[in-house]
Short mmCIF file of C-alpha atoms in Angstrom, two decimals:
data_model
loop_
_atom_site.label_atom_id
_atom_site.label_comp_id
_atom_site.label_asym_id
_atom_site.label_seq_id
_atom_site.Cartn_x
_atom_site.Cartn_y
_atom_site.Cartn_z
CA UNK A 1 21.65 132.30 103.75
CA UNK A 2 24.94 131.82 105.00
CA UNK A 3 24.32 133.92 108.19
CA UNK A 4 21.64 131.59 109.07
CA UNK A 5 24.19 128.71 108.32
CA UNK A 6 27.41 129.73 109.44
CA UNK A 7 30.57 127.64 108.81
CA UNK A 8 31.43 125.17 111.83
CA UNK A 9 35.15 124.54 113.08
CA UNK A 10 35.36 121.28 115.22
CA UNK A 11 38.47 122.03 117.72
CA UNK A 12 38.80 119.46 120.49
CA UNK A 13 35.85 118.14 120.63
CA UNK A 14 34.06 121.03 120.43
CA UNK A 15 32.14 123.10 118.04
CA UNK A 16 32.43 126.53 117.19
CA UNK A 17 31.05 129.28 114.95
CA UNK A 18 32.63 131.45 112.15
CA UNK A 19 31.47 134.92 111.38
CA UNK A 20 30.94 134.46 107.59
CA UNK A 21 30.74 138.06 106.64
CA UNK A 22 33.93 138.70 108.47
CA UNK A 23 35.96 136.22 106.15
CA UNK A 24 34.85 138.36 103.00
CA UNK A 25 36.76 141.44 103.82
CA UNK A 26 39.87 139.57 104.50
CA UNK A 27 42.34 140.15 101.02
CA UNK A 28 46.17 140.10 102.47
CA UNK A 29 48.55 139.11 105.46
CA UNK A 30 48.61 142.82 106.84
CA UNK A 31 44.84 142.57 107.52
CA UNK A 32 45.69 139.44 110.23
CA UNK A 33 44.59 142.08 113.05
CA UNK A 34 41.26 143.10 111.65
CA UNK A 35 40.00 139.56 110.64
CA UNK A 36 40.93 138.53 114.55
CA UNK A 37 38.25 140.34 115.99
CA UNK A 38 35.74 138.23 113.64
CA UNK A 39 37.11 134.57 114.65
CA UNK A 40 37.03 135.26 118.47
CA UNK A 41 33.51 135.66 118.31
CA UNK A 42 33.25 132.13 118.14
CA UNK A 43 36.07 130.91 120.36
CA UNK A 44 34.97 132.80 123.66
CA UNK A 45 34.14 129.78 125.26
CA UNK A 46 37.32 127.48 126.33
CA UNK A 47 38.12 123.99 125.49
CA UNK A 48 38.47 121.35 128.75
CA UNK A 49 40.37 119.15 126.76
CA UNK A 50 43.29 120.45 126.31
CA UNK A 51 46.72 119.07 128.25
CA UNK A 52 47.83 121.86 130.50
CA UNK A 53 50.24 121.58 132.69
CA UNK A 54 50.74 123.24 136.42
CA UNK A 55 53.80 124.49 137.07
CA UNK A 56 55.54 126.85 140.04
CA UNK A 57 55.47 130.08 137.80
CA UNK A 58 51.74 129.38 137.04
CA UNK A 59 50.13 126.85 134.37
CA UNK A 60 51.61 125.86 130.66
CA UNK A 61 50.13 124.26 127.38
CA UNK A 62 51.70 124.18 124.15
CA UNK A 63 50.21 123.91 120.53
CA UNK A 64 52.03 121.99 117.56
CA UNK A 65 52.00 123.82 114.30
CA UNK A 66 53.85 123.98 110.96
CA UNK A 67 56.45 127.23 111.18
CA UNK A 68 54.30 128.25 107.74
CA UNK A 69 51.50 129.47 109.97
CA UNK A 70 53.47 131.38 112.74
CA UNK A 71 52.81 134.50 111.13
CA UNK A 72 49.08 134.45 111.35
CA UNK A 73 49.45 133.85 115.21
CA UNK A 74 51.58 137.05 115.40
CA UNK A 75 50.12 139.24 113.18
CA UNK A 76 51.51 142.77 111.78
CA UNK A 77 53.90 144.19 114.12
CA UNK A 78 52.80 141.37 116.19
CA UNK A 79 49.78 142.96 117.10
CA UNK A 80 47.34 139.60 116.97
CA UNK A 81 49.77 138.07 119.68
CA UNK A 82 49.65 141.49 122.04
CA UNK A 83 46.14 141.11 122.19
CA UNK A 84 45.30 137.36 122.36
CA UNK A 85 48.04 137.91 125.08
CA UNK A 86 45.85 141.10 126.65
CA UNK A 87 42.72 139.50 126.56
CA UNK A 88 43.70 135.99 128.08
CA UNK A 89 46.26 137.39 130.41
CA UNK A 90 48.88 135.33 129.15
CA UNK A 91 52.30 135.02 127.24
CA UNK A 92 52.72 133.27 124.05
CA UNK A 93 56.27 132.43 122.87
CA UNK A 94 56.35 131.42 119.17
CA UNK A 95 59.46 129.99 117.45
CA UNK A 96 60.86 132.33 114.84
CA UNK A 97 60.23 131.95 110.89
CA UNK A 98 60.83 128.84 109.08
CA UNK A 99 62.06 127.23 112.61
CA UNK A 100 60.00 124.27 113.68
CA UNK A 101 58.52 123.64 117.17
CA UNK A 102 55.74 124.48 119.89
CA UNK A 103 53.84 127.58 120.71
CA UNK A 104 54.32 127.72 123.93
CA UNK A 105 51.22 129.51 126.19
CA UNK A 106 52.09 130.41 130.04
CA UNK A 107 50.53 132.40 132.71
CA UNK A 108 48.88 132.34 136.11
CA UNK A 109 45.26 130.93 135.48
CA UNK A 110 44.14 127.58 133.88
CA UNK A 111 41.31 129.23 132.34
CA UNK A 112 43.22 132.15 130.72
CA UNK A 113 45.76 129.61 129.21
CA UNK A 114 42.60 127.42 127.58
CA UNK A 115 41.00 130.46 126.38
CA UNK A 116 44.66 131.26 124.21
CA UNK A 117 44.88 127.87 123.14
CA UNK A 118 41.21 127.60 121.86
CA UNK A 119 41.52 130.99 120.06
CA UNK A 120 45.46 130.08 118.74
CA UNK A 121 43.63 126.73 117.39
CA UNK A 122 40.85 128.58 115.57
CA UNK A 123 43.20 130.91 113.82
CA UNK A 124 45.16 128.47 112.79
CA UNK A 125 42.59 125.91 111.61
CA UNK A 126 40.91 129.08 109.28
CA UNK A 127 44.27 129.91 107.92
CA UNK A 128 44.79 126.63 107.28
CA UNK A 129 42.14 126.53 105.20
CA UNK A 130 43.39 129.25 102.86
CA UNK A 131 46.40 127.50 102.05
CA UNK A 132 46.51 125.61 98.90
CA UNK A 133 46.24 121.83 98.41
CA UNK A 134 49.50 120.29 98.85
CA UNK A 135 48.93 116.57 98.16
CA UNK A 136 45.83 114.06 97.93
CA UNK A 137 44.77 110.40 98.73
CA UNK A 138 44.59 108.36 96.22
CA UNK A 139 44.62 105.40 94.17
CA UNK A 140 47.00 105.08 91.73
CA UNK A 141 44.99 103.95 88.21
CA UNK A 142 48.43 103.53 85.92
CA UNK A 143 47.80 100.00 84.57
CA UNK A 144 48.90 99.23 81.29
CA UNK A 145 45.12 98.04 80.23
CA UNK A 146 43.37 101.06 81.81
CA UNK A 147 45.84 103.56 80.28
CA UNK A 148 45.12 101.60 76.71
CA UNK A 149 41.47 101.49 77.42
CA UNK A 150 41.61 105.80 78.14
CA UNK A 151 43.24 105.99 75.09
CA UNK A 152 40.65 104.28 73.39
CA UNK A 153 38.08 106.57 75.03
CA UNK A 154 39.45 109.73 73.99
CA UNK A 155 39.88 108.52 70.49
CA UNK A 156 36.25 107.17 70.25
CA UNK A 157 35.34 110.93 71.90
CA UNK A 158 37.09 112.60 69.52
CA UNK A 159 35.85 110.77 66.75
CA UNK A 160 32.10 111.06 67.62
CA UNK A 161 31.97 114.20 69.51
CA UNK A 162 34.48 116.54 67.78
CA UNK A 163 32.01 119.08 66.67
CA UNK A 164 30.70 119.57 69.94
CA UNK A 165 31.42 122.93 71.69
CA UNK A 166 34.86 122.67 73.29
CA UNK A 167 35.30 118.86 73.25
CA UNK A 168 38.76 118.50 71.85
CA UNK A 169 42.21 116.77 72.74
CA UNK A 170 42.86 119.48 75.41
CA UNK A 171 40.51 118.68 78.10
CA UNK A 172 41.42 114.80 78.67
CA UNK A 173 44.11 113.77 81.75
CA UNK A 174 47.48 112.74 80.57
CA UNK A 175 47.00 108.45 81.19
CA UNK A 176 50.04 108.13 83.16
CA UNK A 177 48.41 110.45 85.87
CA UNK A 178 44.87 108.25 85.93
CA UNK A 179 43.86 107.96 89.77
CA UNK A 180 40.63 107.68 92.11
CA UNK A 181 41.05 110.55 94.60
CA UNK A 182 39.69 109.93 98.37
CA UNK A 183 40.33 113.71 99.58
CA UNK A 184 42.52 116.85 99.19
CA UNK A 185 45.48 117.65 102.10
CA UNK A 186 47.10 120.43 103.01
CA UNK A 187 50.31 119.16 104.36
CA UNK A 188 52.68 122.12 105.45
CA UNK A 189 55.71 120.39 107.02
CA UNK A 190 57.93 116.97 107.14
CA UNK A 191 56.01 116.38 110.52
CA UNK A 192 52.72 116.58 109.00
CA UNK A 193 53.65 113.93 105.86
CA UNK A 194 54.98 111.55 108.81
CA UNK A 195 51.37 111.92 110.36
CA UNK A 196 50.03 111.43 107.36
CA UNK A 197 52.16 108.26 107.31
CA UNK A 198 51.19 106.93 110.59
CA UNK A 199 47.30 107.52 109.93
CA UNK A 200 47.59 105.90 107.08
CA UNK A 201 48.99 102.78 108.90
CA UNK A 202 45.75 102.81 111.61
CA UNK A 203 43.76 103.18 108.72
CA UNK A 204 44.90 99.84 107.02
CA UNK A 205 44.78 98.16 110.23
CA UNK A 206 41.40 99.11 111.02
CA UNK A 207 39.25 98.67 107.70
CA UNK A 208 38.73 96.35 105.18
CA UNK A 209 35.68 96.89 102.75
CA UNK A 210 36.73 99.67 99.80
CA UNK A 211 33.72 102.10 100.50
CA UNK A 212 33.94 101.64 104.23
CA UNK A 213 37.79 102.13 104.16
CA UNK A 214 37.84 105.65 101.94
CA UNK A 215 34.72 106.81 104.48
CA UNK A 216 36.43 105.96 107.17
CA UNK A 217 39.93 107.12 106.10
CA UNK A 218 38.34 110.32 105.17
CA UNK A 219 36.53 110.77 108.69
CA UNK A 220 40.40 110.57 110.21
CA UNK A 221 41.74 112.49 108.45
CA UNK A 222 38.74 115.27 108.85
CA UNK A 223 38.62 115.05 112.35
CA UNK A 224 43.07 115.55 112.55
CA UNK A 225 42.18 119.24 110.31
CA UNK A 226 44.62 118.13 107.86
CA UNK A 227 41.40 117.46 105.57
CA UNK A 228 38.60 120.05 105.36
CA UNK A 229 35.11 117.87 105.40
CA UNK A 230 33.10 118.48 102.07
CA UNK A 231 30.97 115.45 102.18
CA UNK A 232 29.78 112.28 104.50
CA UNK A 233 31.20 109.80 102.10
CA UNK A 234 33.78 109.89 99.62
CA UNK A 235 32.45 109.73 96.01
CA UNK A 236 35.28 108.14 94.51
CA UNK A 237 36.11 109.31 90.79
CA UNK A 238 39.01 109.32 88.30
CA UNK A 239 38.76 112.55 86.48
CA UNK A 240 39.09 111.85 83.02
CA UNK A 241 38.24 114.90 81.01
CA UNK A 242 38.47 118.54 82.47
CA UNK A 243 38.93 122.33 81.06
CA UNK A 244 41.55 123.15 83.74
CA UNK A 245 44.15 120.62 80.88
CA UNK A 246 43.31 123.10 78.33
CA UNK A 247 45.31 125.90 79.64
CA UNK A 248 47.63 124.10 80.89
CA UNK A 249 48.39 119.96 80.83
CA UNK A 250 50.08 120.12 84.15
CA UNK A 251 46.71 121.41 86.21
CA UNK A 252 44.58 119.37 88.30
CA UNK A 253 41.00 118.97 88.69
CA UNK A 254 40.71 120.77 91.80
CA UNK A 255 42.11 123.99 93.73
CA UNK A 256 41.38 126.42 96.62
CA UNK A 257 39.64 129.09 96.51
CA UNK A 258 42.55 130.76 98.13
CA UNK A 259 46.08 131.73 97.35
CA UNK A 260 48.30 131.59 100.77
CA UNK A 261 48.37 134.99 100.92
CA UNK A 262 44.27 135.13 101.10
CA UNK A 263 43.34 136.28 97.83
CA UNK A 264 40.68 135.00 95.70
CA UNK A 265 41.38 132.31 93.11
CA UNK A 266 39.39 132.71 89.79
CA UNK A 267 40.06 130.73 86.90
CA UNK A 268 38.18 131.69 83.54
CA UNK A 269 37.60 128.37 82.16
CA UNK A 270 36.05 127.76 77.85
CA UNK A 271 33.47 125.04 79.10
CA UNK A 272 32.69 121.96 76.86
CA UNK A 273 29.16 120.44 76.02
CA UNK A 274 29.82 116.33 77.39
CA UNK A 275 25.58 115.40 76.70
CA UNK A 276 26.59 113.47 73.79
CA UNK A 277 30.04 111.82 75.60
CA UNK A 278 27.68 111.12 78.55
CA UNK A 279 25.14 109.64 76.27
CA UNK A 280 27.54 107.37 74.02
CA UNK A 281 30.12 106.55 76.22
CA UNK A 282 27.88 106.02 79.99
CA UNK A 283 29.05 102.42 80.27
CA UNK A 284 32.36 102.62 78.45
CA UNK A 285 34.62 100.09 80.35
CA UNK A 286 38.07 101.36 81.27
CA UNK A 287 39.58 98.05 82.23
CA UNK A 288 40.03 96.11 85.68
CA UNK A 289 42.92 96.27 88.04
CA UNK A 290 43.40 95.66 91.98
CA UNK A 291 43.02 98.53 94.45
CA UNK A 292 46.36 97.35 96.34
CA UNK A 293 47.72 100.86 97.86
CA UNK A 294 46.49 104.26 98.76
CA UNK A 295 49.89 107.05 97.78
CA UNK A 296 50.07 110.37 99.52
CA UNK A 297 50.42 112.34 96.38
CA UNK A 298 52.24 115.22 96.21
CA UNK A 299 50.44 118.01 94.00
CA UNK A 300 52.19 119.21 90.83
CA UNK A 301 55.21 116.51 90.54
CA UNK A 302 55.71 113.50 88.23
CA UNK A 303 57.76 110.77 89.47
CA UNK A 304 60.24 108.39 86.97
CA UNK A 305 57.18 106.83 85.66
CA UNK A 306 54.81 109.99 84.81
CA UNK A 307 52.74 109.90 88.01
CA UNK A 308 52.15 112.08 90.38
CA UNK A 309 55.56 111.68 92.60
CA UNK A 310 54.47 109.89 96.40
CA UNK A 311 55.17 110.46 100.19
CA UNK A 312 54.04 107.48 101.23
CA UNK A 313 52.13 104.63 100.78
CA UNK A 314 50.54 101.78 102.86
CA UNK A 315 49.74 98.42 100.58
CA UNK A 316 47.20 95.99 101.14
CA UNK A 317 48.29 92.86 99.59
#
């Protein structure tokens, strides 16, 4: 039950509940105010590891986020500020929309000013959450012989399996966009895709061995928020066939289960019967190539060469 096993948020080293049953009733942006009340249940008890800073007026700490998520940390009418304000005895100055910068959290007790950040951080880590993917790690599978070799595979599929239910030249990834996917981010400003960068960077300069370096690039990346942890290690996989193509050719194997603005995501999909592909075609070999790069790929875009377009990159040879 998922009241016995509530959903954990790691914030500064620290673990804390989420009321499960609380997240359910949340549908738009107007209901910001009501779904507060069910996240500070679990962030009553303050983080010592923040940086706050003394000053004469009192004591200061400030919170980096993308301008995107401002709104959740006001609320409607800014009623989710007055009251994390209220309740922490503090004042929280936020930048205006679609300007970049701090949150800024002042007022006369060190404890009061670690209780706002704690509570600001598990707001914005849940609403986070909701956003959709942005981009993904990956690497990049668009070698001549494994595109040929695909090709091959879907005409040997079609061929055999045909008159199986669903199985037909809808379902199977466009070659050019062949990659092994490491994890899903939501990246929400400039700032964030530079972070992304400089992880990236730490990553290549700390690991070597391929399952070791996609575990451990994973476990960064979970621990900075800006990937939600789904699994201990990263089962790496090229999607080759999948109903999502069917509708459309531009989808991708995987989405939220959230729109931004907190509504449900369902997606009626025609499923396909894949025991004789699996059966046929278990050890079909797609070709060799060199795992040289992991690309921060950019969700939805096709570069000059049919791929998905990159932010970055960090090469190992």
């Amino acid at each position: 039950m998922e009241v016995l096993r509530p959903q954990l948020l790691r914030i500064g080293g620290r673990v804390y509940r989420k009321n499960p049953i609380q997240e359910q009733t949340y549908q738009h942006e107007e209901e910001d105010d009501d779904y507060y009340h069910g996240l500070m249940e679990c962030a009553e008890e303050p983080c010592e590891a923040y940086e706050v800073v003394q000053t004469p007026q009192g004591f200061r700490c400030t919170v980096k986020a993308p301008s995107l998520l401002y709104k959740h940390i006001v609320g409607k009418r800014g009623d989710t500020r007055k009251k994390l304000e209220v309740e922490t005895k503090t004042s929280i100055t936020i930048p205006k929309p679609g300007q970049e910068g701090e949150i800024v959290i002042t007022g006369q007790h060190r404890s009061g000013v670690i209780s706002a950040r704690t509570r600001i951080d598990v707001l914005l880590l849940t609403f986070r959450r909701k956003q959709p993917f942005t981009h993904f790690l990956a690497f990049f599978l668009n070698e001549v012989e494994v595109q040929e070799r695909f090709l091959k595979f879907q005409e040997e599929v079609l061929e055999k399996c045909s008159m199986d239910h669903g199985v037909d030249s809808t379902i199977f990834q466009n070659p050019k966009k062949l990659h092994l996917t490491i994890g899903m981010l939501v990246l929400l400003s400039e700032q964030e895709i530079q972070q992304t960068c400089e992880m990236l960077q730490q990553c290549k300069e700390e690991f070597i061995e391929l399952q070791e370096l996609v575990d451990r690039v994973l476990e960064r990346f979970q621990a900075s928020g800006l990937i939600v942890k789904e699994w201990n290690s990263v089962k790496l996989h090229a999607t080759v066939m999948n109903t999502l193509f069917r509708k459309d050719p531009n989808a991708e194997g995987r989405y939220n289960l959230y729109t931004a603005d907190g509504k449900y995501i369902f997606k009626e999909r025609e499923s396909f019967d894949g025991r004789n592909i699996l059966k046929l075609f278990e050890n079909f070999y797609f070709g060799t190539l060199k795992l040289n790069s992991i690309h921060i790929s950019q969700r939805f875009t096709v570069d000059s060469f049919g791929n998905y377009a990159s932010c970055g990159q960090i090469d190992f040879s």
